Coordinates of C-alpha atoms in Angstrom, one line a residue:
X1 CA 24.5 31.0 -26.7
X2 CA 21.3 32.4 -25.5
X3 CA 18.2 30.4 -25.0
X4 CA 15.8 33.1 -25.7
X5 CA 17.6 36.1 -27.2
X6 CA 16.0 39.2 -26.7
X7 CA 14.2 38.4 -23.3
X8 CA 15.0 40.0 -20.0
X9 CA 16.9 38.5 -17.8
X10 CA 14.1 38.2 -14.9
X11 CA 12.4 36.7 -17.9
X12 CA 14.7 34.1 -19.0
X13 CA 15.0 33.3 -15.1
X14 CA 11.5 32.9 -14.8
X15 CA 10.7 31.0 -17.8
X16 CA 13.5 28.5 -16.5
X17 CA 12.4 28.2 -12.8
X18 CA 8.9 27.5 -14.3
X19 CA 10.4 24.6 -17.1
X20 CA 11.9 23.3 -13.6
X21 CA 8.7 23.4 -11.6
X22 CA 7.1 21.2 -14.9
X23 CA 9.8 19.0 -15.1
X24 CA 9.9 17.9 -11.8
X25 CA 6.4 17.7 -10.9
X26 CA 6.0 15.5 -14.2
X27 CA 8.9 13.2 -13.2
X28 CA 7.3 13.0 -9.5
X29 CA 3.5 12.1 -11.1
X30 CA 5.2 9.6 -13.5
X31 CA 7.1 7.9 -10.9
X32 CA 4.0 7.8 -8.4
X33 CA 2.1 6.2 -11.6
X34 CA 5.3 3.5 -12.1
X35 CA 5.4 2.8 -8.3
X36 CA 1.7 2.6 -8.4
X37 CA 1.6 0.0 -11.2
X38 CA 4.3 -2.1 -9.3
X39 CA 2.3 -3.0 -6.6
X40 CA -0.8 -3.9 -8.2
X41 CA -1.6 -7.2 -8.9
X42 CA -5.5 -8.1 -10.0
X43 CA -6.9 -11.6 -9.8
X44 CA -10.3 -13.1 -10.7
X45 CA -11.1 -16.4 -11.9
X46 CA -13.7 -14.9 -13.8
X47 CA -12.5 -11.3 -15.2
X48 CA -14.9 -9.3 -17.3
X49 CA -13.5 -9.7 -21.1
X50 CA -13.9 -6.0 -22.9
X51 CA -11.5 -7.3 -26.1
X52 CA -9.1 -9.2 -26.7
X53 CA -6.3 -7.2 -25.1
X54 CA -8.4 -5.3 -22.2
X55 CA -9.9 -7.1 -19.0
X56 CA -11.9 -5.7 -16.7
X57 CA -11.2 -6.8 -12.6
X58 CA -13.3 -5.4 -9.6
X59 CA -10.3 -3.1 -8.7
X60 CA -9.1 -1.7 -12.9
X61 CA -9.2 -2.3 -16.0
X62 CA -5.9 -3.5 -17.4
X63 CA -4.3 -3.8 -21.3
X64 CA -2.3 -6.6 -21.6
X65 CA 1.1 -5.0 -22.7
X66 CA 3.0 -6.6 -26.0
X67 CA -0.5 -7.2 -28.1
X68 CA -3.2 -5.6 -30.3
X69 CA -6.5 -7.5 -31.0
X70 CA -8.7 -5.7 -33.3
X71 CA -10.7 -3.2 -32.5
X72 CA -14.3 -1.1 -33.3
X73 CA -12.8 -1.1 -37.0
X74 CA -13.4 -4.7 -37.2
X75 CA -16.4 -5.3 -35.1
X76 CA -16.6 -9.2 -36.0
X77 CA -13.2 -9.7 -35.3
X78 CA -13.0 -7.8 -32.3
X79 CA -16.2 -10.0 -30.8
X80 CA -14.1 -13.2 -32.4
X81 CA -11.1 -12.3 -30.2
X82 CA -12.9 -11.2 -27.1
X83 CA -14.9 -14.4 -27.3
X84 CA -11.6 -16.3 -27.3
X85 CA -10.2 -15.1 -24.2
X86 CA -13.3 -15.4 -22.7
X87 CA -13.0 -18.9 -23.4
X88 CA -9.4 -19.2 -22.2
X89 CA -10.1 -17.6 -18.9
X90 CA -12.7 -19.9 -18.2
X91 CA -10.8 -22.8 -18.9
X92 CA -7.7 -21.6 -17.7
X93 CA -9.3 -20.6 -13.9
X94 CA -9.1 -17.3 -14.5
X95 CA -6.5 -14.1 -14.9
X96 CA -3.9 -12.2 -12.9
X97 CA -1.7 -9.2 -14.1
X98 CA 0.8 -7.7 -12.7
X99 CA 3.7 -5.5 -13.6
X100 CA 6.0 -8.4 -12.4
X101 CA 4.8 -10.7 -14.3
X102 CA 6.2 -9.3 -18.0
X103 CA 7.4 -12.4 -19.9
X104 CA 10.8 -13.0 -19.7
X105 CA 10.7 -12.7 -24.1
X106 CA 9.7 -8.9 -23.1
X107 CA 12.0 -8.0 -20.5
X108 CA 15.0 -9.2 -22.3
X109 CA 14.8 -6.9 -24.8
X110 CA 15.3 -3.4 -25.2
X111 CA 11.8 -2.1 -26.2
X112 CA 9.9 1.0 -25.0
X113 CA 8.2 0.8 -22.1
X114 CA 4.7 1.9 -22.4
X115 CA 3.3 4.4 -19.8
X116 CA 1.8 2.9 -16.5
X117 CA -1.6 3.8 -17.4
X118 CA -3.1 4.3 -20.6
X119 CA -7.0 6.1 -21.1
X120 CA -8.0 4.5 -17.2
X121 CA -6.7 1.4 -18.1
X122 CA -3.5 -0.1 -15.9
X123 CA -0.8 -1.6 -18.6
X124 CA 0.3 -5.2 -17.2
X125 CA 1.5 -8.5 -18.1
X126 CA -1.4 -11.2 -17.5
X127 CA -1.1 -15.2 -16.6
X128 CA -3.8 -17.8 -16.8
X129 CA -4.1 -18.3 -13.2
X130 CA -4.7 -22.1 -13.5
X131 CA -1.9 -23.0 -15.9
X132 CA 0.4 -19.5 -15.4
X133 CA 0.6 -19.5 -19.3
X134 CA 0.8 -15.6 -20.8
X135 CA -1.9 -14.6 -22.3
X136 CA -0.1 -12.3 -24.7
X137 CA 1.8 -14.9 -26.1
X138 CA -1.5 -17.4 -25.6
X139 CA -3.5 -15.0 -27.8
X140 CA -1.2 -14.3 -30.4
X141 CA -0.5 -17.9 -30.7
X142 CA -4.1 -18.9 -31.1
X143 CA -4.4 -16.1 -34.1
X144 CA -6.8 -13.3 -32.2
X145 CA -4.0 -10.7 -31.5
X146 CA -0.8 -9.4 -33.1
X147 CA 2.3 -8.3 -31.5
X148 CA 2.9 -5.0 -30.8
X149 CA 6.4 -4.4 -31.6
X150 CA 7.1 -1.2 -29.6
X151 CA 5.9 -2.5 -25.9
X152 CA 6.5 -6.6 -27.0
X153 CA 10.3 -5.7 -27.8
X154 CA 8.9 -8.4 -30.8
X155 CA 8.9 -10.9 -28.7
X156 CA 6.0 -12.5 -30.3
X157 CA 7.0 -12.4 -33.9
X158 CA 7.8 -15.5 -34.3
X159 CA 4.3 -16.6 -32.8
X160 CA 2.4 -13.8 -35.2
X161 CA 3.9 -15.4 -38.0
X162 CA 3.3 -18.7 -37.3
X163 CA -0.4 -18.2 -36.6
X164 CA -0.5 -16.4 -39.9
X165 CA 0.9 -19.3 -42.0
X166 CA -1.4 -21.7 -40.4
X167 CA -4.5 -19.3 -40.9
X168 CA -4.8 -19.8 -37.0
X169 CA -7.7 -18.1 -35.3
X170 CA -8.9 -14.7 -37.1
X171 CA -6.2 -15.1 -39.8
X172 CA -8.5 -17.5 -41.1
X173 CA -11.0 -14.9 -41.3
X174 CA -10.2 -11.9 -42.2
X175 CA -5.8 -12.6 -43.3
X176 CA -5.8 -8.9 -44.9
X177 CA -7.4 -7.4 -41.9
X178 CA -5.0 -9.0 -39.2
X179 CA -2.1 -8.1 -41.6
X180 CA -2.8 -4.6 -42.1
X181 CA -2.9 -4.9 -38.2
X182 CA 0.2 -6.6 -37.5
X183 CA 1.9 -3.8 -40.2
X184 CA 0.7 -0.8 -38.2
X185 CA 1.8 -2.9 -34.8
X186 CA 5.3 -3.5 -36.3
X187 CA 6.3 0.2 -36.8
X188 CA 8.4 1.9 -34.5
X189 CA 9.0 5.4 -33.8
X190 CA 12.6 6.5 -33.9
X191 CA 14.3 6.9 -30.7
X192 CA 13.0 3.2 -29.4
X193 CA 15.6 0.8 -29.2
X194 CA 14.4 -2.6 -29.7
X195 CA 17.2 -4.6 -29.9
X196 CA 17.8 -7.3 -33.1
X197 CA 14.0 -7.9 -34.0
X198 CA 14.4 -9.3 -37.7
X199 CA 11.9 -8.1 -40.4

């Protein structure tokens, strides 16, 4: 069966070499992007706090992979949760985030891997650097993020809910709003195998 029926052959050669040329020059950007991400590592003991899930450090901006915190939709709860890790990164002497640090919750399971980078912003695993606790799972215990089944692999479900039932942090706010949030963080597009997460 033909690919493209009715075109030239010259045509249909050309059209492939050129899907070739795109395929391998997006495999070689996306692998310079993954072997990019590897090697960096970002420390500060006092990172700039944009949200509750993005950090600014002198060298990038990272988004902690595995959570949502609110966002310009919900202005007071995205200050509450920015506020929050502000606090805990004070306290805690600081951040670091690096690709090797994923939890071992998200590398167990089978979840989709989000890109490298993300809208400038470097996609990492972070650590209080004083007490090397994660901050995904620190936020999402405390109540200001959810997780974000797709990249988390729903490794902080258990956490979510939790921090829900215990009106924990901005689920004593605004329940509905982090709800509706955790809903639209739990769906998965087909195709992403993420293991047994229950419902």
């Amino acid at each position: 069966m033909k690919l493209f029926p009715g075109v030239p052959p010259f045509q249909r050669r050309m059209i492939g070499t050129t899907f070739v040329i795109v395929a391998v020059y997006s495999i070689s950007q996306n692998k310079a992007s993954l072997v990019e991400a590897s090697r960096t590592q970002l420390t500060s003991p006092s990172p700039r706090i944009i949200d509750g899930d993005t950090v600014d450090f002198t060298n990038g901006r990272v988004r902690v992979v595995g959570i949502d915190a609110p966002d310009d939709d919900r202005p007071q709860l995205k200050a509450m949760a920015s506020q929050a890790l502000r606090a805990l990164a004070a306290r805690d002497g600081g951040m670091e985030c690096s690709a090797s640090l994923f939890d071992y919750a998200l590398r167990r399971e089978k979840q989709c891997r989000t890109d490298p980078k993300s809208y400038g912003r470097l996609n990492l695993a972070c650590q209080f650097s004083g007490n090397k606790a994660s901050v995904g799972a620190t936020m999402v215990a405390q109540g200001f993020a959810v997780d974000y089944r797709i990249y988390s692999g729903g490794a902080y479900v258990d956490l979510m809910r939790k921090a829900a039932a215990q009106r924990a942090g901005l689920w004593g706010i605004d329940y509905e709003g982090m709800r509706q949030l955790a809903v639209q963080r739990a769906q998965v597009p087909k195709g992403c195998d993420v293991g047994t997460i229950k419902k």
